[in-house]
Coordinates of N, CA and C in Angstrom, one line a residue:
Chain A
D99 N -37.6 -16.5 -35.4 CA -36.6 -15.5 -35.2 C -36.8 -14.9 -33.8
A100 N -35.7 -14.6 -33.1 CA -35.8 -13.9 -31.9 C -36.1 -12.4 -32.1
G101 N -36.7 -11.9 -31.0 CA -37.0 -10.5 -31.2 C -38.4 -10.2 -30.6
I102 N -38.9 -9.0 -30.9 CA -40.2 -8.5 -30.7 C -40.9 -8.2 -31.9
T103 N -42.1 -8.8 -32.0 CA -43.0 -8.6 -33.2 C -44.2 -8.1 -32.7
Q104 N -44.9 -7.2 -33.7 CA -46.2 -6.8 -33.6 C -47.0 -7.1 -34.8
S105 N -48.4 -7.4 -34.4 CA -49.4 -7.6 -35.5 C -50.7 -7.2 -35.1
P106 N -51.3 -6.7 -36.2 CA -50.9 -6.5 -37.6 C -50.0 -5.3 -37.8
R107 N -49.3 -5.1 -38.9 CA -48.5 -4.0 -39.1 C -49.3 -2.8 -39.4
Y108 N -50.5 -3.1 -40.1 CA -51.4 -1.9 -40.6 C -52.8 -2.5 -40.3
K109 N -53.6 -1.4 -39.9 CA -55.0 -1.8 -39.6 C -55.9 -0.6 -39.8
I110 N -57.0 -0.8 -40.5 CA -58.0 0.2 -40.7 C -59.3 -0.3 -40.1
T111 N -59.8 0.4 -39.3 CA -61.1 0.1 -38.6 C -62.0 1.2 -38.5
E112 N -63.2 0.8 -38.1 CA -64.2 1.9 -38.0 C -64.5 2.3 -36.5
T113 N -64.9 3.6 -36.4 CA -65.3 4.0 -35.0 C -66.3 3.1 -34.3
G114 N -66.0 2.8 -33.1 CA -66.9 2.0 -32.3 C -66.5 0.4 -32.3
R115 N -65.6 0.2 -33.1 CA -65.2 -1.3 -33.2 C -64.1 -1.5 -32.2
Q116 N -64.1 -2.9 -31.8 CA -63.0 -3.3 -30.9 C -61.8 -3.8 -31.7
V117 N -60.6 -3.4 -31.3 CA -59.4 -3.7 -32.0 C -58.4 -4.2 -31.1
T118 N -57.7 -5.4 -31.4 CA -56.6 -5.9 -30.5 C -55.4 -5.7 -31.3
L119 N -54.4 -5.2 -30.7 CA -53.0 -5.2 -31.3 C -52.1 -6.2 -30.5
M120 N -51.4 -7.0 -31.2 CA -50.7 -8.0 -30.5 C -49.2 -7.7 -30.5
C121 N -48.5 -8.1 -29.4 CA -47.1 -8.0 -29.2 C -46.6 -9.1 -28.6
H122 N -45.4 -9.7 -29.2 CA -44.8 -10.9 -28.7 C -43.4 -10.8 -28.7
Q123 N -42.7 -11.1 -27.6 CA -41.3 -11.1 -27.5 C -40.7 -12.4 -27.1
T124 N -39.4 -12.7 -27.6 CA -38.9 -14.0 -27.3 C -37.7 -14.1 -26.4
W125 N -37.5 -13.0 -25.7 CA -36.4 -12.8 -24.9 C -36.7 -13.1 -23.3
S126 N -37.9 -13.3 -23.0 CA -38.5 -13.4 -21.7 C -38.1 -12.3 -20.9
H127 N -38.2 -11.1 -21.6 CA -38.0 -9.9 -20.7 C -39.1 -9.7 -19.8
S128 N -38.8 -9.1 -18.7 CA -39.9 -8.9 -17.6 C -40.8 -7.8 -18.0
Y129 N -40.1 -6.7 -18.4 CA -40.9 -5.4 -18.6 C -41.4 -5.4 -20.0
M130 N -42.6 -4.9 -20.2 CA -43.2 -4.6 -21.5 C -44.0 -3.3 -21.3
F131 N -44.1 -2.8 -22.6 CA -44.7 -1.4 -22.6 C -45.4 -1.2 -24.0
W132 N -46.5 -0.4 -23.9 CA -47.2 0.1 -25.0 C -47.1 1.6 -25.2
Y133 N -46.7 2.0 -26.4 CA -46.7 3.4 -26.6 C -47.5 3.8 -27.8
R134 N -47.9 5.1 -27.9 CA -48.5 5.6 -29.1 C -47.5 6.8 -29.5
Q135 N -47.3 7.0 -30.9 CA -46.5 7.9 -31.4 C -47.4 8.9 -32.3
D136 N -47.4 10.1 -32.0 CA -48.2 11.1 -32.8 C -47.4 12.3 -33.0
L137 N -47.6 12.9 -34.2 CA -46.8 14.1 -34.5 C -47.1 15.2 -33.5
G138 N -45.9 15.7 -33.0 CA -46.0 16.8 -32.1 C -46.1 16.4 -30.7
H139 N -46.3 15.1 -30.4 CA -46.3 14.6 -29.0 C -45.1 13.6 -28.7
G140 N -44.4 13.2 -29.7 CA -43.4 12.3 -29.4 C -44.1 10.9 -29.0
L141 N -43.4 10.1 -28.1 CA -43.9 8.9 -27.7 C -44.6 9.1 -26.3
R142 N -45.7 8.4 -26.2 CA -46.5 8.6 -24.9 C -46.8 7.2 -24.4
L143 N -46.6 7.0 -23.1 CA -46.8 5.6 -22.7 C -48.3 5.3 -22.3
I144 N -48.8 4.2 -22.8 CA -50.2 3.9 -22.7 C -50.3 3.0 -21.4
Y145 N -49.7 1.8 -21.4 CA -49.6 0.8 -20.3 C -48.3 0.2 -20.3
Y146 N -48.0 -0.3 -19.0 CA -46.8 -1.0 -18.9 C -47.0 -2.2 -17.9
S147 N -46.1 -3.1 -18.1 CA -46.1 -4.3 -17.3 C -44.8 -4.8 -16.8
A148 N -44.7 -5.0 -15.4 CA -43.5 -5.4 -14.9 C -43.3 -7.0 -14.8
A149 N -44.2 -7.6 -15.0 CA -44.2 -9.2 -15.2 C -45.6 -9.7 -15.6
A150 N -45.7 -11.1 -15.7 CA -46.9 -11.6 -16.1 C -48.0 -11.2 -14.9
D151 N -49.2 -10.9 -15.3 CA -50.3 -10.6 -14.4 C -50.0 -9.3 -13.7
I152 N -49.1 -8.5 -14.0 CA -48.8 -7.2 -13.4 C -48.9 -6.1 -14.5
T153 N -49.8 -5.2 -14.4 CA -49.9 -4.2 -15.4 C -50.3 -2.8 -14.7
D154 N -50.0 -1.8 -15.3 CA -50.2 -0.4 -14.7 C -50.4 0.6 -15.8
K155 N -51.2 1.6 -15.4 CA -51.5 2.7 -16.4 C -50.2 3.6 -16.6
G156 N -50.1 4.1 -18.0 CA -49.1 5.1 -18.1 C -49.7 6.4 -18.3
E157 N -49.2 7.2 -19.2 CA -49.7 8.6 -19.2 C -51.1 8.7 -20.0
V158 N -51.4 7.9 -20.9 CA -52.7 8.1 -21.7 C -53.4 6.7 -21.8
P159 N -53.9 6.1 -20.8 CA -54.5 4.8 -20.7 C -55.9 4.8 -21.1
D160 N -56.7 6.0 -21.1 CA -58.1 5.9 -21.4 C -58.4 5.4 -22.7
G161 N -59.5 4.4 -22.7 CA -59.8 3.8 -24.0 C -59.1 2.5 -24.3
Y162 N -58.2 2.2 -23.5 CA -57.4 1.0 -23.8 C -57.3 0.0 -22.7
V163 N -57.1 -1.3 -23.1 CA -57.1 -2.3 -22.0 C -56.0 -3.3 -22.3
V164 N -55.2 -3.7 -21.4 CA -54.2 -4.6 -21.7 C -54.3 -5.9 -20.7
S165 N -53.6 -6.9 -21.0 CA -53.5 -8.1 -20.3 C -52.2 -8.7 -20.5
R166 N -51.6 -9.5 -19.6 CA -50.4 -10.2 -19.8 C -50.6 -11.5 -19.0
S167 N -51.2 -12.4 -19.6 CA -51.3 -13.8 -19.0 C -49.9 -14.7 -19.2
K168 N -49.2 -14.2 -20.2 CA -47.9 -14.9 -20.3 C -46.8 -13.9 -20.5
T169 N -45.6 -14.2 -20.0 CA -44.5 -13.3 -20.1 C -44.2 -12.7 -21.5
E170 N -44.5 -13.5 -22.4 CA -44.0 -13.2 -23.8 C -45.0 -12.3 -24.7
N171 N -46.2 -12.3 -24.1 CA -47.3 -11.7 -24.8 C -47.8 -10.4 -24.0
F172 N -48.2 -9.4 -24.9 CA -48.7 -8.2 -24.2 C -49.7 -7.5 -25.1
P173 N -51.0 -8.0 -25.2 CA -51.8 -7.5 -26.3 C -52.5 -6.2 -25.8
L174 N -52.7 -5.3 -26.7 CA -53.4 -4.0 -26.3 C -54.8 -4.1 -27.1
T175 N -55.8 -3.7 -26.3 CA -57.1 -3.7 -27.0 C -57.7 -2.2 -26.7
L176 N -58.1 -1.8 -27.8 CA -59.0 -0.6 -28.0 C -60.5 -1.1 -27.9
E177 N -61.3 -0.7 -26.8 CA -62.5 -1.3 -26.5 C -63.6 -0.9 -27.4
S178 N -63.4 0.4 -27.9 CA -64.4 1.0 -28.8 C -63.6 2.2 -29.4
A179 N -63.1 1.8 -30.6 CA -62.1 2.7 -31.2 C -62.7 4.1 -31.6
T180 N -62.0 5.1 -31.4 CA -62.3 6.5 -31.8 C -61.3 7.0 -32.7
R181 N -61.7 8.1 -33.5 CA -60.6 8.7 -34.5 C -59.5 9.2 -33.8
S182 N -59.6 9.6 -32.4 CA -58.4 10.3 -31.9 C -57.5 9.1 -31.5
Q183 N -57.9 7.9 -31.7 CA -56.9 6.7 -31.4 C -56.1 6.4 -32.7
T184 N -56.3 7.1 -33.8 CA -55.5 6.8 -34.9 C -54.1 7.3 -34.6
S185 N -53.2 6.3 -34.8 CA -51.9 6.6 -34.5 C -50.9 5.4 -34.9
V186 N -49.7 5.5 -34.5 CA -48.7 4.4 -34.6 C -48.5 3.9 -33.3
Y187 N -48.7 2.7 -33.0 CA -48.5 2.0 -31.8 C -47.2 1.2 -31.7
F188 N -46.4 1.3 -30.6 CA -45.2 0.6 -30.6 C -45.2 -0.2 -29.3
C189 N -44.8 -1.4 -29.4 CA -44.6 -2.2 -28.2 C -43.0 -2.3 -27.9
A190 N -42.8 -2.4 -26.6 CA -41.3 -2.5 -26.3 C -41.1 -3.5 -25.2
S191 N -39.9 -3.9 -24.9 CA -39.7 -4.7 -23.8 C -38.2 -4.5 -23.3
S192 N -38.0 -4.8 -22.1 CA -36.7 -4.6 -21.4 C -36.5 -5.6 -20.5
D193 N -35.1 -5.8 -20.2 CA -34.8 -6.9 -19.2 C -34.6 -6.3 -17.8
M194 N -34.9 -7.0 -16.9 CA -34.7 -6.6 -15.5 C -33.5 -6.0 -15.0
G195 N -32.4 -6.5 -15.7 CA -30.9 -6.0 -15.4 C -30.7 -4.6 -16.0
T196 N -31.4 -4.4 -17.1 CA -31.3 -3.2 -17.8 C -32.5 -2.6 -18.2
P197 N -33.3 -2.2 -17.2 CA -34.8 -1.9 -17.5 C -35.1 -0.8 -18.4
Y198 N -34.1 0.2 -18.5 CA -34.3 1.5 -19.3 C -33.9 1.2 -20.7
E199 N -33.2 0.2 -21.1 CA -32.8 -0.1 -22.5 C -33.8 -1.0 -23.1
Q200 N -34.7 -0.3 -23.7 CA -35.9 -0.9 -24.3 C -35.7 -1.3 -25.8
Y201 N -36.3 -2.4 -26.1 CA -36.3 -3.0 -27.4 C -37.6 -2.8 -28.0
F202 N -37.7 -2.0 -29.2 CA -39.1 -1.8 -29.8 C -39.3 -2.7 -30.9
G203 N -40.8 -3.0 -31.1 CA -41.2 -3.6 -32.2 C -41.3 -2.6 -33.4
P204 N -41.7 -3.1 -34.5 CA -41.8 -2.5 -35.7 C -42.9 -1.6 -35.7
G205 N -43.9 -1.6 -34.9 CA -45.0 -0.6 -34.9 C -46.2 -1.2 -35.7
T206 N -47.4 -0.8 -35.2 CA -48.7 -1.0 -35.8 C -49.3 0.4 -36.1
R207 N -49.5 0.6 -37.5 CA -50.2 1.9 -37.9 C -51.8 1.6 -37.9
L208 N -52.3 2.3 -37.0 CA -53.8 2.2 -36.8 C -54.5 3.4 -37.5
T209 N -55.5 3.2 -38.2 CA -56.3 4.2 -38.8 C -57.8 3.9 -38.4
V210 N -58.4 4.8 -37.7 CA -59.8 4.6 -37.2 C -60.7 5.8 -38.1
T211 N -61.6 5.2 -38.9 CA -62.4 5.9 -39.7 C -63.6 6.2 -39.3
Chain B
A90 N -41.3 17.3 -11.1 CA -41.7 16.3 -12.4 C -40.4 16.1 -13.2
Q91 N -40.3 14.9 -13.8 CA -39.3 14.5 -14.7 C -39.7 15.0 -16.0
S92 N -38.9 15.6 -16.8 CA -39.0 15.9 -18.2 C -37.8 16.1 -19.0
V93 N -37.9 16.1 -20.2 CA -36.7 16.4 -21.2 C -37.4 17.2 -22.2
A94 N -36.5 18.2 -22.8 CA -37.0 19.0 -23.8 C -35.9 18.9 -25.0
Q95 N -36.4 18.9 -26.2 CA -35.5 18.9 -27.4 C -35.9 20.1 -28.0
P96 N -35.1 21.2 -28.0 CA -35.4 22.4 -28.5 C -35.6 22.7 -30.0
E97 N -34.9 21.7 -30.7 CA -35.1 21.8 -32.2 C -35.7 20.7 -32.8
D98 N -36.8 21.1 -33.5 CA -37.5 20.1 -34.4 C -36.7 19.3 -35.4
Q99 N -35.9 20.2 -36.0 CA -35.0 19.5 -37.2 C -33.6 20.2 -37.1
V100 N -32.6 19.2 -37.4 CA -31.3 19.7 -37.4 C -30.7 19.3 -38.8
N101 N -30.1 20.1 -39.5 CA -29.5 19.9 -40.9 C -28.1 20.0 -40.8
V102 N -27.3 19.0 -41.3 CA -25.9 19.0 -41.3 C -25.4 18.4 -42.7
A103 N -24.3 18.9 -43.2 CA -23.6 18.3 -44.3 C -22.8 17.1 -43.9
E104 N -22.8 16.1 -44.7 CA -22.1 14.9 -44.6 C -20.5 15.3 -44.3
G105 N -20.0 14.6 -43.2 CA -18.7 14.9 -42.9 C -18.5 16.0 -41.8
N106 N -19.5 16.8 -41.7 CA -19.5 17.7 -40.5 C -19.8 17.2 -39.3
P107 N -19.4 17.8 -38.2 CA -19.9 17.3 -36.8 C -21.3 17.7 -36.6
L108 N -22.0 16.9 -35.8 CA -23.4 17.0 -35.6 C -23.6 17.1 -34.0
T109 N -24.7 18.0 -33.8 CA -25.1 18.0 -32.3 C -26.5 18.0 -32.2
V110 N -27.1 17.2 -31.4 CA -28.6 17.3 -31.2 C -28.8 17.5 -29.8
K111 N -29.6 18.6 -29.5 CA -29.7 19.1 -28.1 C -30.8 18.4 -27.4
C112 N -30.6 18.4 -26.0 CA -31.5 17.9 -25.0 C -31.2 18.5 -23.7
T113 N -32.2 19.0 -23.1 CA -32.0 19.5 -21.6 C -33.2 18.7 -20.8
Y114 N -32.8 18.7 -19.6 CA -33.7 17.8 -18.7 C -34.0 18.5 -17.4
S115 N -35.0 18.0 -16.9 CA -35.5 18.5 -15.5 C -35.9 17.3 -14.7
V116 N -35.1 17.2 -13.6 CA -35.5 15.9 -12.9 C -35.4 16.2 -11.4
S117 N -36.0 15.2 -10.5 CA -35.8 15.2 -9.2 C -34.8 14.1 -8.9
G118 N -33.8 14.3 -8.1 CA -32.7 13.4 -7.9 C -31.8 13.2 -9.1
N119 N -31.0 12.1 -8.9 CA -30.0 11.8 -10.0 C -30.8 11.5 -11.4
P120 N -30.2 12.2 -12.4 CA -30.8 11.9 -13.8 C -30.1 10.5 -14.3
Y121 N -31.3 9.9 -14.9 CA -30.9 8.7 -15.8 C -31.3 9.2 -17.0
L122 N -30.3 9.4 -18.1 CA -30.6 9.9 -19.4 C -30.2 8.9 -20.5
F123 N -31.0 9.1 -21.6 CA -31.0 8.2 -22.7 C -31.2 8.8 -24.0
W124 N -30.5 8.3 -25.1 CA -30.8 8.6 -26.4 C -31.2 7.4 -27.2
Y125 N -32.4 7.6 -27.9 CA -32.8 6.5 -28.9 C -32.9 7.1 -30.3
V126 N -32.8 6.3 -31.2 CA -32.9 6.7 -32.7 C -34.0 6.0 -33.3
Q127 N -34.6 6.6 -34.2 CA -35.7 5.9 -35.0 C -35.5 6.1 -36.5
Y128 N -35.2 5.1 -37.2 CA -35.1 5.1 -38.7 C -36.5 5.0 -39.3
P129 N -36.8 5.5 -40.5 CA -38.1 5.5 -41.1 C -38.7 4.1 -41.1
N130 N -40.0 4.2 -40.6 CA -40.8 3.1 -40.6 C -40.4 2.0 -39.6
R131 N -39.5 2.3 -38.8 CA -39.0 1.4 -37.7 C -39.4 1.7 -36.3
G132 N -39.2 0.8 -35.4 CA -39.2 1.1 -34.0 C -38.0 1.8 -33.5
L133 N -38.0 2.3 -32.3 CA -36.9 3.1 -31.7 C -35.7 2.1 -31.4
Q134 N -34.4 2.5 -31.5 CA -33.4 1.8 -31.0 C -32.6 2.4 -30.0
F135 N -32.2 1.8 -29.0 CA -31.3 2.4 -27.8 C -30.0 2.7 -28.5
L136 N -29.4 4.0 -28.2 CA -28.2 4.4 -28.6 C -27.1 4.4 -27.4
L137 N -27.5 5.1 -26.3 CA -26.6 5.2 -25.3 C -27.2 5.8 -24.0
K138 N -26.6 5.7 -22.8 CA -27.2 6.1 -21.5 C -26.1 6.8 -20.7
Y139 N -26.5 7.7 -19.9 CA -25.8 8.1 -18.7 C -26.6 7.9 -17.5
I140 N -25.8 7.2 -16.5 CA -26.5 6.9 -15.1 C -25.6 7.6 -14.2
T141 N -24.3 7.2 -14.3 CA -23.3 8.0 -13.4 C -21.9 7.7 -14.0
G142 N -20.9 8.4 -13.4 CA -19.5 8.3 -14.0 C -19.2 9.3 -15.0
D143 N -18.3 9.0 -15.9 CA -17.7 9.9 -16.8 C -18.9 10.7 -17.5
N144 N -18.7 12.0 -17.6 CA -19.7 12.8 -18.4 C -19.8 12.7 -19.8
L145 N -18.8 12.1 -20.4 CA -19.0 11.8 -21.8 C -19.2 10.2 -22.0
V146 N -20.3 10.0 -22.5 CA -20.6 8.6 -22.7 C -20.7 8.2 -24.2
K147 N -20.2 7.0 -24.6 CA -20.0 6.6 -25.9 C -21.1 5.6 -26.2
G148 N -21.6 5.6 -27.5 CA -22.8 4.7 -27.8 C -22.5 4.1 -29.2
S149 N -23.6 3.6 -29.7 CA -23.6 2.9 -30.9 C -23.3 3.9 -32.1
Y150 N -22.9 3.3 -33.2 CA -22.7 4.0 -34.5 C -21.8 5.2 -34.4
G151 N -21.0 5.4 -33.4 CA -20.0 6.3 -33.3 C -20.6 7.6 -32.6
F152 N -21.7 7.4 -32.1 CA -22.4 8.6 -31.3 C -21.9 8.6 -29.8
E153 N -21.9 9.9 -29.4 CA -21.5 10.1 -28.0 C -22.4 11.3 -27.3
A154 N -22.4 11.3 -26.1 CA -23.3 12.4 -25.5 C -22.5 12.9 -24.3
E155 N -22.7 14.2 -24.1 CA -22.0 14.9 -22.9 C -23.1 15.3 -21.9
F156 N -22.9 14.8 -20.8 CA -23.8 15.1 -19.6 C -23.2 16.5 -18.9
N157 N -24.0 17.5 -18.8 CA -23.5 18.7 -18.2 C -24.6 19.0 -17.2
K158 N -24.1 18.9 -15.8 CA -25.1 19.0 -14.7 C -25.4 20.5 -14.5
S159 N -24.4 21.3 -14.7 CA -24.7 22.7 -14.4 C -25.7 23.3 -15.4
Q160 N -25.6 22.8 -16.7 CA -26.5 23.3 -17.7 C -27.7 22.5 -17.9
T161 N -27.9 21.4 -17.1 CA -28.8 20.3 -17.1 C -29.2 20.0 -18.6
S162 N -28.0 19.6 -19.3 CA -28.1 19.2 -20.7 C -27.6 17.9 -21.0
F163 N -27.9 17.2 -22.1 CA -27.3 15.9 -22.4 C -27.3 15.8 -24.0
H164 N -26.5 16.6 -24.6 CA -26.4 16.7 -26.0 C -25.8 15.5 -26.7
L165 N -26.4 15.1 -27.8 CA -25.9 14.0 -28.6 C -24.9 14.6 -29.7
K166 N -23.8 13.9 -29.9 CA -22.9 14.4 -30.7 C -22.3 13.3 -31.6
K167 N -21.7 13.6 -32.7 CA -20.9 12.8 -33.5 C -19.9 13.6 -34.3
P168 N -18.6 13.1 -34.4 CA -17.6 14.0 -34.9 C -17.8 14.2 -36.4
S169 N -18.4 13.2 -37.1 CA -18.5 13.4 -38.6 C -19.8 12.7 -39.0
A170 N -20.8 13.4 -39.5 CA -22.1 12.8 -39.8 C -22.0 12.1 -41.2
L171 N -22.9 11.1 -41.2 CA -23.0 10.2 -42.4 C -24.6 10.5 -42.9
V172 N -24.8 10.3 -44.1 CA -26.0 10.4 -44.8 C -27.0 9.3 -44.0
S173 N -26.4 8.2 -43.7 CA -27.1 7.2 -43.0 C -27.5 7.5 -41.5
D174 N -27.0 8.5 -41.0 CA -27.5 9.0 -39.6 C -28.8 9.7 -39.8
S175 N -29.3 10.0 -40.8 CA -30.5 10.7 -41.0 C -31.6 10.0 -40.5
A176 N -32.4 10.5 -39.4 CA -33.3 9.7 -38.6 C -33.9 10.6 -37.6
L177 N -34.8 10.2 -36.8 CA -35.4 10.9 -35.7 C -34.7 10.5 -34.4
Y178 N -34.4 11.4 -33.7 CA -33.6 11.2 -32.4 C -34.5 11.7 -31.2
F179 N -34.6 10.7 -30.2 CA -35.3 11.0 -29.1 C -34.4 10.9 -27.8
C180 N -34.5 12.0 -27.0 CA -33.9 12.0 -25.6 C -34.9 11.5 -24.7
A181 N -34.4 10.8 -23.6 CA -35.4 10.3 -22.7 C -34.8 10.4 -21.3
V182 N -35.7 10.3 -20.3 CA -35.3 10.4 -18.9 C -36.0 9.4 -18.1
R183 N -35.4 8.8 -17.2 CA -36.1 7.9 -16.3 C -37.3 8.5 -15.6
D184 N -38.4 7.8 -15.6 CA -39.5 8.3 -14.9 C -39.6 7.4 -13.5
I185 N -39.4 8.2 -12.5 CA -39.5 7.8 -11.2 C -40.8 7.6 -10.5
R186 N -41.9 8.2 -11.1 CA -43.3 8.2 -10.5 C -43.7 6.8 -10.3
G187 N -44.3 6.5 -9.3 CA -44.9 5.1 -9.1 C -43.9 4.1 -8.6
G188 N -42.8 4.5 -8.7 CA -41.5 3.5 -8.3 C -41.4 2.3 -9.2
S189 N -42.0 2.3 -10.4 CA -41.8 1.3 -11.4 C -40.5 1.4 -12.1
Q190 N -39.8 0.2 -12.3 CA -38.6 0.2 -13.0 C -38.9 0.3 -14.6
G191 N -38.0 0.9 -15.2 CA -38.1 0.8 -16.7 C -38.8 1.8 -17.6
N192 N -39.6 2.6 -16.8 CA -40.4 3.6 -17.5 C -39.5 4.8 -17.8
L193 N -39.7 5.4 -19.1 CA -39.0 6.5 -19.6 C -40.1 7.4 -20.1
I194 N -39.6 8.7 -20.0 CA -40.3 10.0 -20.6 C -39.5 10.4 -21.6
F195 N -40.0 10.4 -22.8 CA -39.4 10.8 -24.2 C -39.6 12.2 -24.3
G196 N -38.6 13.0 -25.0 CA -38.8 14.2 -25.6 C -39.6 14.0 -26.9
K197 N -40.0 15.1 -27.6 CA -40.8 15.1 -28.7 C -40.1 14.6 -30.0
G198 N -38.8 14.6 -29.9 CA -37.9 14.1 -31.1 C -37.3 15.2 -31.8
T199 N -36.2 15.0 -32.4 CA -35.5 15.9 -33.4 C -35.2 15.1 -34.6
K200 N -35.6 15.7 -35.7 CA -35.3 15.0 -37.0 C -33.9 15.5 -37.5
L201 N -33.0 14.6 -37.7 CA -31.7 14.9 -38.2 C -31.6 14.7 -39.6
S202 N -31.2 15.6 -40.4 CA -31.1 15.4 -41.9 C -29.7 15.6 -42.3
V203 N -29.0 14.6 -42.9 CA -27.6 14.8 -43.3 C -27.6 14.7 -44.9
K204 N -27.1 15.9 -45.4 CA -27.1 16.0 -46.8 C -25.7 15.7 -47.3
P205 N -25.6 15.1 -48.5 CA -24.3 14.7 -49.1 C -23.6 15.9 -49.6

């Protein structure tokens, strides 16, 4: 099916472990984004990418790493998970022609114990 | 700095009544403004945008928004609310920092509750 998918949808991990959240889109959109959603903070941008092999930091990048070797994939890695990274993570993508009309994935709920 | 504010955490409306969800903005230059909606356990969905032109913009699901430059506001409206409109609504503004295209700054969200 076409669209933007995230996996896993739910993840529980322990403090200090490495975790990778996957994001895949089938539209060949140029732009991709990772957000975290926390109560009282709305959505905050972690990292974004304008194209394959081009990534940049957003508002809250500390503790996260991204890569984009292929246009359709944009994985987010928590190198050493902390409890403060417990959150709902959303991946989004947008087309170069309408860059601000973002399409969001269903989200990954991550709990760090 | 670019920012948006949503002054109400929650808005309660009776079905059939008009609804308004408020948003004010602070930007450098021309504002690019957006509304997104989030239904429970889902990602956000784009509703509508204002970039230039008519101050009243129409979007999906019967929603519209009014751009008011003098009041720096971009309120979301619907003439007749439905129970199915109950969701979390986010106002957003284009982020011009760093020159990157596509980046948005979101408000904290307003929970809309429509009662039958």
